PDB file of C-alpha atoms in Angstrom:
ATOM      1  CA  MET A  36      80.265  53.971 -16.410  1.00 45.00           C
ATOM      2  CA  ALA A  37      80.867  50.513 -15.120  1.00 49.00           C
ATOM      3  CA  LEU A  38      79.773  51.692 -11.716  1.00 45.00           C
ATOM      4  CA  LEU A  39      76.691  53.155 -13.201  1.00 45.00           C
ATOM      5  CA  ALA A  40      75.839  49.841 -14.873  1.00 48.00           C
ATOM      6  CA  ILE A  41      76.445  47.874 -11.658  1.00 49.00           C
ATOM      7  CA  GLY A  42      74.339  50.344  -9.706  1.00 47.00           C
ATOM      8  CA  SER A  43      71.441  49.935 -12.087  1.00 49.00           C
ATOM      9  CA  LEU A  44      71.725  46.144 -11.958  1.00 50.00           C
ATOM     10  CA  THR A  45      71.759  45.920  -8.162  1.00 52.00           C
ATOM     11  CA  GLY A  46      68.987  48.437  -7.980  1.00 53.00           C
ATOM     12  CA  CYS A  47      68.318  51.084  -5.486  1.00 53.00           C
ATOM     13  CA  GLY A  48      64.998  51.128  -3.702  1.00 56.00           C
ATOM     14  CA  ALA A  49      61.887  48.998  -4.033  1.00 56.00           C
ATOM     15  CA  PRO A  50      60.573  47.631  -7.300  1.00 55.00           C
ATOM     16  CA  PRO A  51      57.833  49.715  -8.923  1.00 56.00           C
ATOM     17  CA  GLU A  52      55.024  47.190  -8.177  1.00 57.00           C
ATOM     18  CA  LEU A  53      55.611  47.654  -4.426  1.00 53.00           C
ATOM     19  CA  HIS A  54      55.327  51.421  -4.529  1.00 54.00           C
ATOM     20  CA  LYS A  55      52.082  52.783  -3.059  1.00 56.00           C
ATOM     21  CA  PRO A  56      50.176  55.253  -5.189  1.00 55.00           C
ATOM     22  CA  ALA A  57      50.087  58.728  -3.804  1.00 54.00           C
ATOM     23  CA  GLY A  58      47.160  59.594  -1.558  1.00 54.00           C
ATOM     24  CA  LEU A  59      46.806  56.203   0.166  1.00 53.00           C
ATOM     25  CA  PRO A  60      47.497  55.904   3.869  1.00 53.00           C
ATOM     26  CA  THR A  61      50.760  54.323   4.801  1.00 53.00           C
ATOM     27  CA  ALA A  62      51.086  51.148   6.808  1.00 52.00           C
ATOM     28  CA  ALA A  63      52.777  52.932   9.675  1.00 53.00           C
ATOM     29  CA  GLY A  64      50.406  53.418  12.583  1.00 53.00           C
ATOM     30  CA  SER A  65      47.375  51.649  11.086  1.00 53.00           C
ATOM     31  CA  PRO A  66      46.483  47.967  11.549  1.00 55.00           C
ATOM     32  CA  ARG A  67      46.659  45.835   8.476  1.00 56.00           C
ATOM     33  CA  PRO A  68      43.399  43.964   7.632  1.00 54.00           C
ATOM     34  CA  SER A  69      43.663  40.185   8.074  1.00 57.00           C
ATOM     35  CA  GLY A  70      41.518  39.207   5.092  1.00 54.00           C
ATOM     36  CA  PRO A  71      41.405  40.206   1.469  1.00 56.00           C
ATOM     37  CA  THR A  72      40.719  43.823   0.770  1.00 56.00           C
ATOM     38  CA  GLY A  73      38.155  45.184  -1.603  1.00 56.00           C
ATOM     39  CA  VAL A  74      35.599  42.409  -0.860  1.00 55.00           C
ATOM     40  CA  PRO A  75      32.145  43.741   0.015  1.00 54.00           C
ATOM     41  CA  THR A  76      30.842  42.865   3.452  1.00 57.00           C
ATOM     42  CA  GLY A  77      27.521  41.155   4.103  1.00 57.00           C
ATOM     43  CA  THR A  78      26.316  37.710   3.147  1.00 56.00           C
ATOM     44  CA  PRO A  79      29.130  35.754   1.580  1.00 54.00           C
ATOM     45  CA  SER A  80      28.364  34.455  -1.835  1.00 55.00           C
ATOM     46  CA  THR A  81      28.995  30.857  -2.734  1.00 56.00           C
ATOM     47  CA  ALA A  82      29.488  29.291  -6.084  1.00 55.00           C
ATOM     48  CA  PRO A  83      26.284  27.763  -7.445  1.00 55.00           C
ATOM     49  CA  THR A  84      26.105  24.056  -6.789  1.00 59.00           C
ATOM     50  CA  ALA A  85      24.611  21.422  -9.004  1.00 57.00           C
ATOM     51  CA  PRO A  86      21.240  20.058  -7.845  1.00 55.00           C
ATOM     52  CA  PRO A  87      21.393  16.678  -6.125  1.00 55.00           C
ATOM     53  CA  PRO A  88      20.998  13.733  -8.483  1.00 54.00           C
ATOM     54  CA  ALA A  89      17.438  12.588  -8.995  1.00 51.00           C
ATOM     55  CA  THR A  90      16.520   9.802  -6.603  1.00 49.00           C
ATOM     56  CA  ARG A  91      14.087   7.010  -7.208  1.00 51.00           C
ATOM     57  CA  SER A  92      10.866   7.012  -5.324  1.00 50.00           C
ATOM     58  CA  ALA A  93      10.869   5.091  -2.041  1.00 53.00           C
ATOM     59  CA  THR A  94       7.639   3.541  -3.021  1.00 50.00           C
ATOM     60  CA  PRO A  95       8.231   0.084  -4.389  1.00 55.00           C
ATOM     61  CA  ASP A  96       6.333  -1.433  -7.296  1.00 62.00           C
ATOM     62  CA  PRO A  97       2.930  -2.396  -5.822  1.00 63.00           C
ATOM     63  CA  GLY A  98       3.026  -5.755  -7.610  1.00 74.00           C
ATOM     64  CA  LEU A  99       6.514  -6.785  -6.548  1.00 81.00           C
ATOM     65  CA  VAL A 100       5.607  -8.148  -3.119  1.00 87.00           C
ATOM     66  CA  ALA A 101       2.282  -9.441  -1.821  1.00 87.00           C
ATOM     67  CA  THR A 102       1.265  -7.851   1.473  1.00 89.00           C
ATOM     68  CA  ALA A 103      -1.856  -7.814   3.597  1.00 91.00           C
ATOM     69  CA  CYS A 104      -4.585  -6.008   1.689  1.00 91.00           C
ATOM     70  CA  ARG A 105      -5.254  -2.599   3.195  1.00 88.00           C
ATOM     71  CA  ASN A 106      -8.416  -1.804   1.291  1.00 86.00           C
ATOM     72  CA  GLY A 107      -9.880  -5.265   0.870  1.00 82.00           C
ATOM     73  CA  PRO A 108     -11.113  -7.639  -0.140  1.00 92.00           C
ATOM     74  CA  THR A 109     -11.698  -9.508   3.094  1.00 93.00           C
ATOM     75  CA  GLY A 110     -11.374 -13.247   3.439  1.00 93.00           C
ATOM     76  CA  GLN A 111     -15.163 -13.461   3.792  1.00 93.00           C
ATOM     77  CA  ARG A 112     -15.586 -11.662   0.480  1.00 93.00           C
ATOM     78  CA  VAL A 113     -13.370 -14.293  -1.204  1.00 94.00           C
ATOM     79  CA  VAL A 114     -15.428 -17.095   0.396  1.00 93.00           C
ATOM     80  CA  GLN A 115     -18.669 -15.421  -0.797  1.00 92.00           C
ATOM     81  CA  LEU A 116     -17.281 -15.326  -4.347  1.00 91.00           C
ATOM     82  CA  LEU A 117     -16.414 -19.050  -4.202  1.00 91.00           C
ATOM     83  CA  ARG A 118     -19.845 -19.977  -2.820  1.00 90.00           C
ATOM     84  CA  GLY A 119     -21.744 -17.654  -5.129  1.00 87.00           C
ATOM     85  CA  ARG A 120     -21.430 -17.321  -8.879  1.00 81.00           C
ATOM     86  CA  ALA A 121     -18.095 -19.228  -9.004  1.00 80.00           C
ATOM     87  CA  SER A 122     -19.741 -22.344  -7.470  1.00 83.00           C
ATOM     88  CA  VAL A 123     -16.419 -23.682  -6.166  1.00 88.00           C
ATOM     89  CA  LEU A 124     -17.568 -24.247  -2.560  1.00 88.00           C
ATOM     90  CA  PRO A 125     -20.904 -25.740  -1.479  1.00 85.00           C
ATOM     91  CA  ASP A 126     -22.847 -23.909   1.231  1.00 84.00           C
ATOM     92  CA  ASN A 127     -22.683 -26.796   3.732  1.00 87.00           C
ATOM     93  CA  VAL A 128     -18.857 -26.941   3.970  1.00 90.00           C
ATOM     94  CA  ARG A 129     -17.010 -25.092   6.773  1.00 93.00           C
ATOM     95  CA  VAL A 130     -14.277 -22.739   5.615  1.00 93.00           C
ATOM     96  CA  ARG A 131     -11.692 -20.797   7.590  1.00 94.00           C
ATOM     97  CA  VAL A 132      -9.298 -18.228   6.109  1.00 95.00           C
ATOM     98  CA  ARG A 133      -5.761 -19.368   6.909  1.00 94.00           C
ATOM     99  CA  THR A 134      -3.765 -16.794   4.924  1.00 93.00           C
ATOM    100  CA  GLY A 135      -4.705 -13.516   3.319  1.00 90.00           C
ATOM    101  CA  PRO A 136      -5.966 -12.112   1.286  1.00 95.00           C
ATOM    102  CA  LEU A 137      -2.553 -10.859   0.304  1.00 94.00           C
ATOM    103  CA  CYS A 138      -2.451  -8.179  -2.376  1.00 94.00           C
ATOM    104  CA  ALA A 139       0.038  -7.410  -5.134  1.00 92.00           C
ATOM    105  CA  GLY A 140      -1.183  -4.764  -7.533  1.00 91.00           C
ATOM    106  CA  ASP A 141      -4.896  -5.443  -8.067  1.00 91.00           C
ATOM    107  CA  TRP A 142      -4.472  -9.234  -7.596  1.00 94.00           C
ATOM    108  CA  GLN A 143      -5.104 -11.176  -4.390  1.00 95.00           C
ATOM    109  CA  TYR A 144      -3.956 -14.539  -2.988  1.00 96.00           C
ATOM    110  CA  THR A 145      -5.871 -16.363  -0.233  1.00 95.00           C
ATOM    111  CA  VAL A 146      -5.471 -19.775   1.393  1.00 96.00           C
ATOM    112  CA  LEU A 147      -8.584 -21.408   2.892  1.00 94.00           C
ATOM    113  CA  GLU A 148      -8.900 -24.385   5.217  1.00 94.00           C
ATOM    114  CA  VAL A 149     -11.872 -26.421   4.061  1.00 93.00           C
ATOM    115  CA  THR A 150     -13.214 -28.981   6.582  1.00 90.00           C
ATOM    116  CA  GLY A 151     -12.891 -32.498   5.189  1.00 87.00           C
ATOM    117  CA  HIS A 152     -10.879 -31.353   2.162  1.00 89.00           C
ATOM    118  CA  GLU A 153      -7.392 -30.194   1.233  1.00 90.00           C
ATOM    119  CA  GLU A 154      -6.392 -26.543   1.603  1.00 93.00           C
ATOM    120  CA  LEU A 155      -7.784 -24.378  -1.140  1.00 94.00           C
ATOM    121  CA  GLN A 156      -5.600 -21.695  -2.712  1.00 96.00           C
ATOM    122  CA  VAL A 157      -7.467 -18.873  -4.395  1.00 95.00           C
ATOM    123  CA  VAL A 158      -6.220 -16.221  -6.808  1.00 95.00           C
ATOM    124  CA  THR A 159      -8.509 -13.285  -7.532  1.00 95.00           C
ATOM    125  CA  ARG A 160      -8.136  -9.870  -9.091  1.00 94.00           C
ATOM    126  CA  GLY A 161      -9.990  -6.595  -9.328  1.00 93.00           C
ATOM    127  CA  ARG A 162     -11.555  -4.197  -6.879  1.00 90.00           C
ATOM    128  CA  PRO A 163     -12.994  -5.617  -3.659  1.00 87.00           C
ATOM    129  CA  THR A 164     -16.527  -4.763  -4.847  1.00 87.00           C
ATOM    130  CA  ALA A 165     -15.995  -6.333  -8.273  1.00 90.00           C
ATOM    131  CA  LEU A 166     -13.815  -9.318  -7.417  1.00 92.00           C
ATOM    132  CA  GLU A 167     -13.062 -11.754 -10.235  1.00 94.00           C
ATOM    133  CA  LEU A 168     -11.911 -15.346  -9.700  1.00 94.00           C
ATOM    134  CA  VAL A 169      -8.719 -16.182 -11.597  1.00 95.00           C
ATOM    135  CA  THR A 170      -8.264 -19.715 -10.259  1.00 95.00           C
ATOM    136  CA  ALA A 171      -8.844 -21.858  -7.173  1.00 94.00           C
ATOM    137  CA  GLY A 172      -7.492 -25.274  -6.209  1.00 93.00           C
ATOM    138  CA  THR A 173      -4.519 -27.077  -4.720  1.00 93.00           C
ATOM    139  CA  ASP A 174      -2.225 -25.854  -7.527  1.00 94.00           C
ATOM    140  CA  VAL A 175      -2.975 -22.320  -8.696  1.00 95.00           C
ATOM    141  CA  CYS A 176       0.162 -21.793 -10.780  1.00 96.00           C
ATOM    142  CA  THR A 177      -1.783 -21.600 -14.031  1.00 95.00           C
ATOM    143  CA  ALA A 178      -0.610 -20.156 -17.337  1.00 95.00           C
ATOM    144  CA  GLU A 179      -2.662 -17.000 -16.655  1.00 95.00           C
ATOM    145  CA  VAL A 180      -1.067 -16.488 -13.237  1.00 94.00           C
ATOM    146  CA  ARG A 181       2.437 -17.086 -14.640  1.00 94.00           C
ATOM    147  CA  ALA A 182       1.902 -14.871 -17.688  1.00 94.00           C
ATOM    148  CA  THR A 183      -0.080 -11.923 -16.346  1.00 94.00           C
ATOM    149  CA  GLY A 184       0.000 -12.067 -12.539  1.00 93.00           C
ATOM    150  CA  PRO A 185       2.164  -9.613 -10.621  1.00 94.00           C
ATOM    151  CA  ALA A 186       5.459 -10.941  -9.242  1.00 91.00           C
ATOM    152  CA  GLY A 187       4.159 -11.062  -5.655  1.00 92.00           C
ATOM    153  CA  ILE A 188       1.234 -13.310  -6.653  1.00 93.00           C
ATOM    154  CA  ARG A 189       3.401 -15.509  -8.912  1.00 93.00           C
ATOM    155  CA  THR A 190       5.793 -16.045  -6.017  1.00 93.00           C
ATOM    156  CA  LEU A 191       2.985 -17.205  -3.725  1.00 94.00           C
ATOM    157  CA  ALA A 192       1.171 -19.302  -6.308  1.00 93.00           C
ATOM    158  CA  CYS A 193       4.117 -20.868  -8.150  1.00 93.00           C
ATOM    159  CA  ASP A 194       7.144 -21.026  -5.862  1.00 86.00           C
ATOM    160  CA  PRO A 195       7.159 -24.001  -3.509  1.00 70.00           C
ATOM    161  CA  SER A 196       7.223 -22.857   0.088  1.00 60.00           C
ATOM    162  CA  PRO A 197       6.357 -24.749   3.258  1.00 45.00           C
ATOM    163  CA  ALA A 198       4.526 -21.877   4.912  1.00 48.00           C
ATOM    164  CA  VAL A 199       2.917 -18.779   3.473  1.00 48.00           C
ATOM    165  CA  GLY A 200       2.494 -15.784   5.745  1.00 47.00           C
ATOM    166  CA  PRO A 201       1.690 -12.102   5.433  1.00 43.00           C
ATOM    167  CA  GLY A 202       4.251 -10.115   3.506  1.00 44.00           C
ATOM    168  CA  ALA A 203       5.388 -13.161   1.556  1.00 44.00           C
TER     169      ALA A 203
END
């Protein structure tokens, strides 16, 4: 009996989980597949991935920086406004546009050289066809510009800078 107990402990043959069910081909004489078995062929499936995180638009805030106005107004339109109903410039004075108009949002900033006078800074707003004068002078950093003007216009009108150029 002791031999019988030792024989059952040491085991004879392969464990039951390694036995092949009847009716399946044996490994002898047939190549073994290299990949997993039982996986359907065709397009491999992948686990669903999360959508990429939402990105902010590449378009910056139109009022953040003043840039050359693409759709107007022109410098001549600003001069016409100052000579017309605004009555800031007399007709007999020569004026040359030095800078601008530069646009930020629906506001514009222009610097004019006026013969015989100091440079004239001009802040306007509105559509090119319905331009409205906000302020004009040697110091255009008014309460209205500081309180309601877009950042790009406030920077030009209120921050001291030796030279103002396009894209400022």
